[in-house]
Short mmCIF file of C-alpha atoms and ligand atoms in Angstrom, two decimals:
data_model
loop_
_atom_site.label_atom_id
_atom_site.label_comp_id
_atom_site.label_asym_id
_atom_site.label_seq_id
_atom_site.Cartn_x
_atom_site.Cartn_y
_atom_site.Cartn_z
CA GLN A 1 -36.46 -21.45 -59.41
CA MET A 2 -38.93 -23.64 -61.18
CA LYS A 3 -40.97 -26.04 -59.07
CA ILE A 4 -42.42 -28.68 -61.34
CA ALA A 5 -45.23 -31.02 -60.32
CA VAL A 6 -46.31 -34.02 -62.35
CA LEU A 7 -49.61 -35.87 -62.18
CA THR A 8 -51.19 -38.79 -64.01
CA SER A 9 -54.89 -38.68 -64.74
CA GLY A 10 -57.72 -40.75 -66.23
CA GLY A 11 -57.26 -44.42 -67.11
CA ASP A 12 -53.75 -45.62 -66.29
CA SER A 13 -51.50 -46.69 -69.12
CA ALA A 14 -48.17 -48.45 -69.34
CA GLY A 15 -45.41 -45.86 -69.52
CA MET A 16 -46.92 -43.36 -67.08
CA ASN A 17 -44.25 -44.24 -64.51
CA ALA A 18 -41.58 -43.62 -67.10
CA VAL A 19 -43.11 -40.16 -67.64
CA VAL A 20 -42.90 -39.36 -63.93
CA ARG A 21 -39.33 -40.68 -63.78
CA ALA A 22 -38.23 -38.62 -66.78
CA VAL A 23 -39.86 -35.41 -65.55
CA VAL A 24 -38.41 -35.80 -62.05
CA ARG A 25 -34.90 -36.64 -63.19
CA ILE A 26 -34.64 -34.14 -66.01
CA GLY A 27 -36.20 -31.54 -63.72
CA ILE A 28 -33.47 -32.20 -61.14
CA ILE A 29 -30.73 -32.14 -63.78
CA LYS A 30 -32.00 -28.75 -64.94
CA GLY A 31 -32.00 -27.35 -61.40
CA CYS A 32 -35.74 -27.53 -60.64
CA GLU A 33 -37.54 -28.76 -57.53
CA THR A 34 -39.70 -31.72 -58.42
CA TYR A 35 -43.04 -32.85 -56.98
CA ILE A 36 -45.57 -35.55 -57.68
CA ILE A 37 -49.29 -35.08 -57.23
CA ARG A 38 -51.00 -38.23 -56.06
CA GLU A 39 -54.34 -39.42 -57.45
CA GLY A 40 -54.43 -37.16 -60.49
CA TYR A 41 -56.49 -33.97 -60.44
CA GLU A 42 -58.23 -35.26 -57.33
CA GLY A 43 -54.96 -34.84 -55.43
CA LEU A 44 -54.53 -31.36 -56.84
CA VAL A 45 -57.98 -30.40 -55.58
CA ARG A 46 -57.33 -31.93 -52.14
CA GLY A 47 -53.81 -30.52 -51.75
CA ASN A 48 -51.93 -30.85 -48.48
CA THR A 49 -53.71 -30.47 -45.17
CA HIS A 50 -50.55 -29.44 -43.36
CA SER A 51 -50.03 -26.00 -44.85
CA GLN A 52 -48.52 -24.64 -41.62
CA ASP A 53 -45.82 -27.32 -41.82
CA THR A 54 -43.56 -25.99 -44.56
CA LYS A 55 -40.79 -28.55 -44.14
CA PRO A 56 -40.48 -30.60 -47.33
CA LEU A 57 -41.59 -34.18 -46.95
CA CYS A 58 -38.57 -35.40 -48.83
CA LYS A 59 -35.58 -36.20 -46.66
CA THR A 60 -33.16 -35.28 -49.40
CA GLU A 61 -31.76 -31.80 -49.85
CA PHE A 62 -31.38 -30.33 -53.30
CA THR A 63 -28.37 -28.06 -53.04
CA LEU A 64 -26.02 -29.75 -55.49
CA ASP A 65 -25.14 -28.37 -58.86
CA TYR A 66 -26.91 -31.05 -60.82
CA GLN A 67 -25.36 -30.11 -64.14
CA VAL A 68 -22.04 -31.50 -62.96
CA ALA A 69 -22.94 -33.75 -60.09
CA ILE A 70 -25.07 -36.57 -61.46
CA PRO A 71 -22.88 -39.38 -60.06
CA GLN A 72 -22.91 -37.64 -56.70
CA VAL A 73 -26.67 -37.26 -56.88
CA ILE A 74 -27.05 -40.96 -57.48
CA ASP A 75 -24.77 -41.74 -54.55
CA ASN A 76 -26.24 -39.25 -52.12
CA LEU A 77 -29.95 -39.15 -52.67
CA ARG A 78 -30.80 -42.45 -51.10
CA PHE A 79 -33.72 -41.59 -48.86
CA GLY A 80 -36.64 -41.04 -51.12
CA TYR A 81 -40.34 -41.46 -50.87
CA GLY A 82 -40.67 -44.05 -53.62
CA SER A 83 -41.25 -46.86 -51.18
CA LEU A 84 -43.83 -44.82 -49.28
CA LEU A 85 -45.81 -44.37 -52.45
CA LYS A 86 -45.79 -48.09 -53.04
CA ASN A 87 -46.13 -49.63 -49.57
CA GLY A 88 -47.19 -48.96 -46.03
CA GLU A 89 -50.24 -49.37 -43.85
CA GLY A 90 -52.97 -46.87 -44.26
CA ASP A 91 -56.62 -46.04 -44.76
CA ILE A 92 -59.05 -46.05 -47.60
CA ASP A 93 -61.27 -43.01 -47.85
CA GLU A 94 -64.89 -42.87 -48.93
CA GLN A 95 -63.87 -42.64 -52.60
CA GLY A 96 -61.69 -45.71 -52.38
CA ILE A 97 -58.40 -43.81 -52.41
CA ALA A 98 -55.78 -45.50 -50.27
CA THR A 99 -53.37 -43.41 -48.26
CA THR A 100 -50.30 -44.62 -46.41
CA LYS A 101 -49.94 -43.27 -42.89
CA THR A 102 -47.04 -41.03 -43.78
CA LEU A 103 -48.76 -39.53 -46.79
CA LYS A 104 -52.14 -39.08 -45.12
CA GLY A 105 -53.45 -35.66 -46.03
CA LYS A 106 -50.56 -35.05 -48.43
CA TYR A 107 -51.29 -35.17 -52.10
CA ILE A 108 -48.49 -32.93 -53.31
CA VAL A 109 -45.19 -34.55 -52.40
CA ARG A 110 -41.67 -33.40 -53.10
CA VAL A 111 -39.61 -36.18 -54.64
CA GLY A 112 -35.97 -36.78 -55.50
CA TRP A 113 -33.82 -38.78 -57.84
CA ASP A 114 -34.08 -42.08 -55.98
CA ASP A 115 -37.83 -41.92 -55.54
CA VAL A 116 -38.30 -42.92 -59.14
CA ARG A 117 -35.63 -45.58 -59.25
CA SER A 118 -36.70 -48.65 -61.26
CA TRP A 119 -39.95 -47.02 -62.36
CA LEU A 120 -39.20 -47.51 -66.06
CA SER A 121 -40.40 -51.07 -66.09
CA GLU A 122 -43.41 -50.75 -63.78
CA GLY A 123 -46.94 -50.99 -65.14
CA GLY A 124 -49.85 -48.70 -64.22
CA THR A 125 -49.09 -45.47 -62.39
CA LEU A 126 -47.40 -45.59 -58.99
CA ILE A 127 -48.49 -42.08 -58.04
CA GLY A 128 -52.14 -43.04 -58.50
CA THR A 129 -54.76 -41.74 -60.85
CA ALA A 130 -58.45 -40.91 -60.67
CA ARG A 131 -61.24 -39.70 -62.86
CA SER A 132 -61.86 -36.64 -60.69
CA LYS A 133 -65.40 -35.29 -60.63
CA THR A 134 -64.47 -32.33 -58.43
CA PHE A 135 -61.90 -30.99 -60.89
CA ARG A 136 -64.69 -30.75 -63.46
CA THR A 137 -66.32 -28.07 -61.31
CA HIS A 138 -65.19 -24.46 -61.10
CA GLU A 139 -64.97 -24.79 -57.32
CA GLY A 140 -62.65 -27.78 -57.69
CA ARG A 141 -60.37 -25.94 -60.10
CA LEU A 142 -60.29 -22.97 -57.74
CA ALA A 143 -59.10 -25.26 -54.93
CA ALA A 144 -56.54 -26.79 -57.30
CA ALA A 145 -55.16 -23.36 -58.24
CA ARG A 146 -54.96 -22.37 -54.58
CA ASN A 147 -53.08 -25.55 -53.68
CA LEU A 148 -50.55 -25.01 -56.44
CA VAL A 149 -49.89 -21.45 -55.26
CA LEU A 150 -49.73 -22.47 -51.59
CA GLU A 151 -47.22 -25.20 -52.34
CA GLY A 152 -45.21 -22.77 -54.47
CA ILE A 153 -45.54 -24.86 -57.63
CA ASN A 154 -45.24 -22.85 -60.81
CA ALA A 155 -45.15 -25.53 -63.50
CA LEU A 156 -47.38 -28.53 -64.07
CA VAL A 157 -47.03 -31.64 -66.21
CA VAL A 158 -50.26 -33.55 -66.82
CA CYS A 159 -50.10 -37.04 -68.29
CA GLY A 160 -53.45 -38.43 -69.36
CA GLY A 161 -55.87 -39.08 -72.18
CA ASP A 162 -58.05 -36.69 -74.14
CA GLY A 163 -60.41 -36.03 -71.19
CA SER A 164 -57.51 -35.20 -68.88
CA LEU A 165 -55.85 -32.92 -71.41
CA THR A 166 -59.17 -31.21 -72.09
CA GLY A 167 -59.24 -30.60 -68.32
CA ALA A 168 -55.71 -29.18 -68.52
CA ASP A 169 -56.80 -26.84 -71.30
CA VAL A 170 -59.82 -25.60 -69.32
CA PHE A 171 -57.56 -25.02 -66.29
CA ARG A 172 -55.10 -23.06 -68.45
CA GLN A 173 -57.85 -20.90 -69.95
CA GLU A 174 -59.44 -20.18 -66.60
CA TRP A 175 -56.19 -19.55 -64.75
CA PRO A 176 -56.21 -15.69 -64.77
CA GLU A 177 -59.78 -15.67 -63.49
CA LEU A 178 -58.98 -18.30 -60.82
CA ILE A 179 -56.03 -16.23 -59.60
CA SER A 180 -58.04 -13.02 -59.42
CA THR A 181 -60.85 -14.81 -57.53
CA LEU A 182 -58.32 -16.22 -55.05
CA LEU A 183 -56.88 -12.75 -54.58
CA LYS A 184 -60.32 -11.21 -54.07
CA ASN A 185 -61.39 -13.79 -51.49
CA GLY A 186 -58.13 -13.40 -49.59
CA SER A 187 -56.80 -16.93 -50.25
CA ILE A 188 -53.59 -15.60 -51.77
CA THR A 189 -51.59 -12.39 -51.45
CA SER A 190 -51.08 -9.83 -54.23
CA GLU A 191 -47.39 -10.90 -54.42
CA ASP A 192 -48.57 -14.45 -55.07
CA ALA A 193 -51.08 -13.22 -57.64
CA ASN A 194 -48.23 -11.51 -59.50
CA ALA A 195 -45.81 -14.39 -59.14
CA TYR A 196 -48.39 -16.94 -60.34
CA ALA A 197 -50.09 -14.80 -62.99
CA HIS A 198 -49.34 -17.38 -65.70
CA LEU A 199 -49.79 -21.12 -65.40
CA LYS A 200 -47.03 -23.07 -67.05
CA ILE A 201 -48.63 -26.34 -68.04
CA VAL A 202 -47.71 -29.05 -70.48
CA GLY A 203 -49.59 -32.20 -71.47
CA LEU A 204 -48.27 -35.66 -72.25
CA VAL A 205 -50.68 -38.11 -73.79
CA GLY A 206 -50.96 -41.26 -71.69
CA SER A 207 -53.74 -43.47 -72.99
CA ILE A 208 -54.06 -46.97 -74.40
CA ASP A 209 -56.69 -45.70 -76.86
CA ASN A 210 -54.38 -43.66 -79.13
CA ASP A 211 -57.28 -41.29 -79.61
CA MET A 212 -55.54 -37.93 -79.36
CA ALA A 213 -55.41 -35.84 -82.51
CA LEU A 214 -52.21 -34.36 -83.93
CA THR A 215 -49.91 -37.00 -82.49
CA ASP A 216 -49.12 -40.39 -84.01
CA LEU A 217 -48.87 -42.44 -80.84
CA THR A 218 -49.99 -42.12 -77.24
CA ILE A 219 -48.08 -43.53 -74.29
CA GLY A 220 -49.44 -46.98 -73.41
CA ALA A 221 -51.00 -47.78 -76.78
CA PRO A 222 -48.07 -49.96 -77.99
CA THR A 223 -48.21 -52.08 -74.80
CA ALA A 224 -51.98 -52.56 -75.04
CA LEU A 225 -51.61 -53.52 -78.67
CA GLN A 226 -48.93 -56.03 -77.78
CA ARG A 227 -51.25 -57.61 -75.17
CA ILE A 228 -54.04 -57.91 -77.75
CA CYS A 229 -51.66 -59.36 -80.29
CA GLU A 230 -50.53 -62.03 -77.83
CA ALA A 231 -54.16 -62.79 -76.96
CA ILE A 232 -54.97 -63.27 -80.65
CA ASP A 233 -52.05 -65.69 -81.03
CA ASN A 234 -53.39 -67.66 -78.06
CA ILE A 235 -56.95 -67.64 -79.33
CA ASN A 236 -55.89 -68.72 -82.79
CA SER A 237 -54.45 -72.03 -81.68
CA THR A 238 -57.55 -73.08 -79.78
CA ALA A 239 -59.84 -71.71 -82.54
CA ILE A 240 -58.03 -73.75 -85.20
CA SER A 241 -58.19 -76.87 -83.04
CA HIS A 242 -62.00 -76.70 -82.85
CA SER A 243 -62.61 -74.93 -86.15
CA ARG A 244 -64.36 -72.24 -84.11
CA ALA A 245 -65.26 -68.59 -84.56
CA PHE A 246 -64.09 -66.07 -81.94
CA VAL A 247 -65.37 -62.57 -81.43
CA LEU A 248 -62.77 -60.46 -79.66
CA GLU A 249 -63.83 -57.24 -77.97
CA VAL A 250 -61.03 -54.76 -77.42
CA MET A 251 -60.87 -51.42 -75.62
CA GLY A 252 -60.36 -48.02 -77.22
CA ARG A 253 -63.44 -46.10 -76.13
CA HIS A 254 -64.54 -44.10 -79.22
CA CYS A 255 -61.38 -44.84 -81.15
CA GLY A 256 -60.77 -47.83 -83.40
CA TRP A 257 -56.96 -47.69 -83.41
CA LEU A 258 -56.39 -50.68 -81.10
CA ALA A 259 -58.92 -52.81 -82.98
CA LEU A 260 -57.59 -51.82 -86.40
CA LEU A 261 -53.95 -52.40 -85.54
CA ALA A 262 -54.83 -55.65 -83.74
CA ALA A 263 -56.42 -56.83 -86.98
CA VAL A 264 -53.30 -55.85 -88.90
CA SER A 265 -50.85 -57.41 -86.46
CA GLY A 266 -52.83 -60.50 -85.40
CA GLY A 267 -54.90 -61.17 -88.50
CA ALA A 268 -58.72 -61.02 -88.55
CA ASP A 269 -61.59 -61.90 -90.87
CA TYR A 270 -63.76 -58.91 -90.08
CA LEU A 271 -63.47 -55.73 -88.04
CA PHE A 272 -65.83 -53.22 -86.46
CA ILE A 273 -64.46 -49.75 -85.63
CA PRO A 274 -66.35 -46.54 -84.85
CA GLU A 275 -64.69 -44.44 -87.57
CA LYS A 276 -65.72 -46.70 -90.42
CA PRO A 277 -68.95 -48.60 -89.75
CA PRO A 278 -69.80 -51.40 -92.20
CA SER A 279 -72.48 -50.78 -94.77
CA ASP A 280 -76.00 -51.77 -93.70
CA PRO A 281 -77.04 -54.47 -93.12
CA TRP A 282 -73.68 -55.37 -91.57
CA GLU A 283 -74.82 -58.90 -90.76
CA GLU A 284 -75.01 -59.79 -94.45
CA ASP A 285 -71.74 -58.18 -95.37
CA MET A 286 -69.91 -59.91 -92.51
CA CYS A 287 -71.42 -63.34 -93.23
CA GLN A 288 -70.52 -63.09 -96.90
CA VAL A 289 -66.88 -62.28 -96.14
CA ILE A 290 -66.58 -65.05 -93.56
CA GLN A 291 -68.27 -67.60 -95.80
CA GLN A 292 -65.73 -66.80 -98.53
CA HIS A 293 -62.87 -67.28 -96.07
CA ARG A 294 -64.29 -70.61 -94.87
CA ALA A 295 -64.86 -71.73 -98.48
CA ALA A 296 -61.18 -71.02 -99.13
CA GLY A 297 -60.32 -73.53 -96.39
CA LYS A 298 -59.90 -71.47 -93.20
CA ARG A 299 -60.51 -73.50 -90.04
CA LYS A 300 -60.95 -70.52 -87.75
CA THR A 301 -62.70 -67.19 -87.81
CA LEU A 302 -61.75 -64.08 -85.87
CA VAL A 303 -63.91 -60.98 -85.72
CA ILE A 304 -62.56 -57.98 -83.80
CA VAL A 305 -65.04 -55.54 -82.28
CA ALA A 306 -63.89 -52.19 -80.89
CA GLU A 307 -65.82 -51.44 -77.70
CA GLY A 308 -67.10 -48.21 -79.26
CA ALA A 309 -68.23 -49.86 -82.53
CA HIS A 310 -71.59 -49.01 -84.03
CA ASP A 311 -73.47 -49.34 -87.29
CA ALA A 312 -73.92 -46.52 -89.78
CA SER A 313 -76.94 -45.27 -87.80
CA LEU A 314 -74.86 -45.18 -84.60
CA ASN A 315 -76.57 -48.23 -83.02
CA PRO A 316 -73.92 -49.98 -80.90
CA ILE A 317 -72.55 -53.28 -82.21
CA ARG A 318 -71.61 -55.59 -79.36
CA ALA A 319 -69.56 -58.77 -79.39
CA GLU A 320 -72.47 -60.93 -78.16
CA GLN A 321 -74.62 -59.72 -81.05
CA VAL A 322 -71.91 -60.61 -83.54
CA LYS A 323 -71.50 -64.05 -81.98
CA THR A 324 -75.25 -64.73 -82.31
CA VAL A 325 -75.14 -63.82 -86.00
CA LEU A 326 -72.15 -66.12 -86.59
CA SER A 327 -73.82 -69.01 -84.77
CA GLU A 328 -77.32 -68.60 -86.16
CA ARG A 329 -76.63 -67.58 -89.75
CA LEU A 330 -73.42 -69.49 -90.44
CA GLY A 331 -73.79 -72.32 -87.94
CA LEU A 332 -70.33 -71.63 -86.54
CA ASP A 333 -69.40 -72.79 -83.06
CA SER A 334 -68.68 -69.30 -81.69
CA ARG A 335 -67.24 -67.78 -78.54
CA VAL A 336 -66.75 -64.24 -77.22
CA THR A 337 -63.53 -63.11 -75.55
CA THR A 338 -63.48 -59.71 -73.88
CA LEU A 339 -59.93 -58.76 -73.04
CA GLY A 340 -60.88 -55.92 -70.68
CA HIS A 341 -58.26 -54.53 -68.35
CA THR A 342 -55.65 -57.17 -69.21
CA GLN A 343 -54.95 -54.83 -72.13
CA ARG A 344 -54.14 -51.93 -69.84
CA GLY A 345 -52.02 -53.35 -67.04
CA GLY A 346 -48.60 -54.92 -66.87
CA ARG A 347 -45.08 -54.00 -67.84
CA PRO A 348 -44.56 -51.49 -70.62
CA VAL A 349 -43.03 -52.71 -73.87
CA ALA A 350 -39.75 -51.00 -74.86
CA TRP A 351 -41.46 -48.34 -76.94
CA ASP A 352 -43.59 -47.34 -73.92
CA ARG A 353 -40.37 -46.63 -72.03
CA ILE A 354 -38.61 -44.77 -74.83
CA LEU A 355 -41.52 -42.54 -75.85
CA PRO A 356 -42.34 -41.28 -72.33
CA THR A 357 -38.67 -40.70 -71.58
CA LEU A 358 -38.10 -38.61 -74.70
CA GLN A 359 -41.38 -36.78 -74.24
CA GLY A 360 -40.71 -36.20 -70.54
CA VAL A 361 -37.46 -34.45 -71.45
CA GLU A 362 -39.27 -32.32 -74.01
CA ALA A 363 -42.00 -31.47 -71.47
CA VAL A 364 -39.46 -30.09 -68.99
CA ASN A 365 -37.72 -28.14 -71.77
CA ALA A 366 -41.05 -26.67 -72.90
CA LEU A 367 -41.81 -25.54 -69.34
CA LEU A 368 -38.37 -23.98 -68.90
CA GLU A 369 -38.72 -22.10 -72.19
CA ALA A 370 -42.35 -21.03 -71.60
CA THR A 371 -43.10 -17.31 -71.58
CA PRO A 372 -46.45 -15.57 -71.03
CA SER A 373 -46.84 -15.32 -74.80
CA THR A 374 -46.04 -18.95 -75.74
CA PRO A 375 -49.00 -21.35 -75.89
CA SER A 376 -49.32 -24.29 -73.54
CA TYR A 377 -48.10 -27.37 -75.33
CA MET A 378 -48.98 -30.97 -75.65
CA ILE A 379 -45.94 -33.11 -76.36
CA GLY A 380 -46.57 -35.51 -79.20
CA MET A 381 -44.78 -37.46 -81.86
CA ARG A 382 -45.12 -37.18 -85.60
CA GLU A 383 -43.13 -39.12 -88.13
CA ASN A 384 -40.82 -40.33 -85.37
CA LYS A 385 -40.01 -36.85 -84.13
CA ILE A 386 -40.91 -35.54 -80.70
CA ILE A 387 -42.87 -32.34 -81.22
CA ARG A 388 -44.74 -29.61 -79.34
CA ILE A 389 -48.34 -28.99 -80.40
CA PRO A 390 -50.47 -26.19 -78.94
CA LEU A 391 -52.67 -27.97 -76.41
CA VAL A 392 -55.77 -26.08 -77.50
CA GLU A 393 -55.35 -27.24 -81.12
CA ALA A 394 -54.97 -30.89 -80.16
CA VAL A 395 -57.98 -30.74 -77.84
CA ASN A 396 -60.14 -29.02 -80.47
CA MET A 397 -59.15 -31.44 -83.21
CA THR A 398 -59.91 -34.44 -80.98
CA ARG A 399 -63.34 -32.96 -80.27
CA ALA A 400 -63.89 -32.45 -84.00
CA VAL A 401 -63.37 -36.18 -84.65
CA ALA A 402 -65.95 -37.09 -81.99
CA GLN A 403 -68.36 -34.55 -83.42
CA ALA A 404 -67.93 -35.87 -86.98
CA ILE A 405 -68.77 -39.41 -85.75
CA ASN A 406 -71.84 -38.10 -83.90
CA GLU A 407 -72.96 -36.37 -87.08
CA LYS A 408 -72.41 -39.64 -89.01
CA ASP A 409 -69.86 -37.90 -91.18
CA PHE A 410 -67.50 -40.90 -91.14
CA GLU A 411 -65.38 -39.73 -94.01
CA LYS A 412 -64.60 -36.55 -92.15
CA ALA A 413 -63.89 -38.50 -88.94
CA MET A 414 -61.44 -40.70 -90.81
CA SER A 415 -59.73 -37.83 -92.53
CA LEU A 416 -59.30 -36.03 -89.20
CA ARG A 417 -58.03 -39.17 -87.47
CA ASP A 418 -55.32 -40.37 -89.82
CA PRO A 419 -56.43 -40.66 -93.41
CA GLU A 420 -53.54 -42.57 -94.90
CA PHE A 421 -53.48 -45.25 -92.24
CA ILE A 422 -57.17 -46.00 -92.02
CA GLU A 423 -57.58 -46.20 -95.80
O1 F6P B 501 -59.37 -44.73 -71.88
C1 F6P B 501 -58.79 -45.92 -71.51
C2 F6P B 501 -59.82 -47.00 -71.30
O2 F6P B 501 -59.15 -48.21 -70.97
C3 F6P B 501 -60.77 -47.24 -72.45
O3 F6P B 501 -60.21 -48.00 -73.48
C4 F6P B 501 -61.94 -47.90 -71.75
O4 F6P B 501 -63.13 -47.61 -72.42
C5 F6P B 501 -61.94 -47.24 -70.41
O5 F6P B 501 -60.65 -46.68 -70.21
C6 F6P B 501 -62.27 -48.16 -69.26
O6 F6P B 501 -62.36 -47.39 -68.11
P1 F6P B 501 -62.41 -47.98 -66.64
O7 F6P B 501 -61.04 -48.49 -66.32
O8 F6P B 501 -62.78 -46.82 -65.80
O9 F6P B 501 -63.40 -49.08 -66.64
#
């Protein structure tokens, strides 16, 4: 029987809860045992401190034939752990991770149908996330592999951004070596080593940045874009009232997708994105464009700056700098608005419920169909179709974009990102 665990990692994004819900429910429908791992890879490294206690945490039993008994499942599985994940008194450890009393020392938790009830519309990630430093070490990954084997989990779904999926790819590559080390040091038996010889792992891209190669859209990006769009509408009315200039800094790390699409959907006079820096000196080019717009009668100016923006020599361009240029060279009454984490939190828009649900189904199918010779997949979407992409290819291509930007080969970066759209 397949035991599937799902974790969310890196920066949270709207739609991550819908991923967990889809994986858990489709997993149950397909006859699997389903688990969540709290606090991302950090929880995988920590594992459960109660290994002698083999009783599942979940109060529900999973003996029904789920193919035919969905209504019964809904009626019967009423005693889940969903509320424990959300509420309860507890402690905060030295790394700021909060733990309810019941889940203290338990990072890998069996969950049932009801545990994920009403998760579709919740923002953030209810199972917690972290940017785990320990998982970046070999020792950490060894502990993570041991915990998976000890808990009997043979399939893993990771939902996170490019860093988290790179981590998943490293884990996948190292897996045979991790298993043989665990066998040698006596942490697992030879039966376990045989049973867990291959790691079944699949990645789902949860990130507001939409920075993963080989997929058109990442989970959470549409919601973040919607937030920015609403912020632009709000800014516009006050900007027009005062005839002011606003410089809006948006997230996206090294990717300009949010900034670019915000400019398309909200309207902007000028835009700075990492993939296509303005020609030097950017100050002159920007002032010329804005002067033309003002001469044509515009009462407001909006400049969008991606947080990873830089000039053609890779010197960062920050919103405050842009504001100073607008004030000093054009005499515009200027303000900076940094949207920050308001872009990331809050309820997912409809598309960030649909995409994770469809991709969650595909993730479970990919795990069930996995054989030792099939590659580990990342689930993506291209031209409105849910697709499987070899994880290693997506990770390598994403790295190639970053490398092209570092080498100032912006044309290459653009062509690797999404040529048609950026042009
Ligand atoms: O990757 C998602 C993201 O929101 C980026 O856009 C941003 O640069 C970063 O995470 C912020 O990270 P943190 O929440 O750790 O400050």
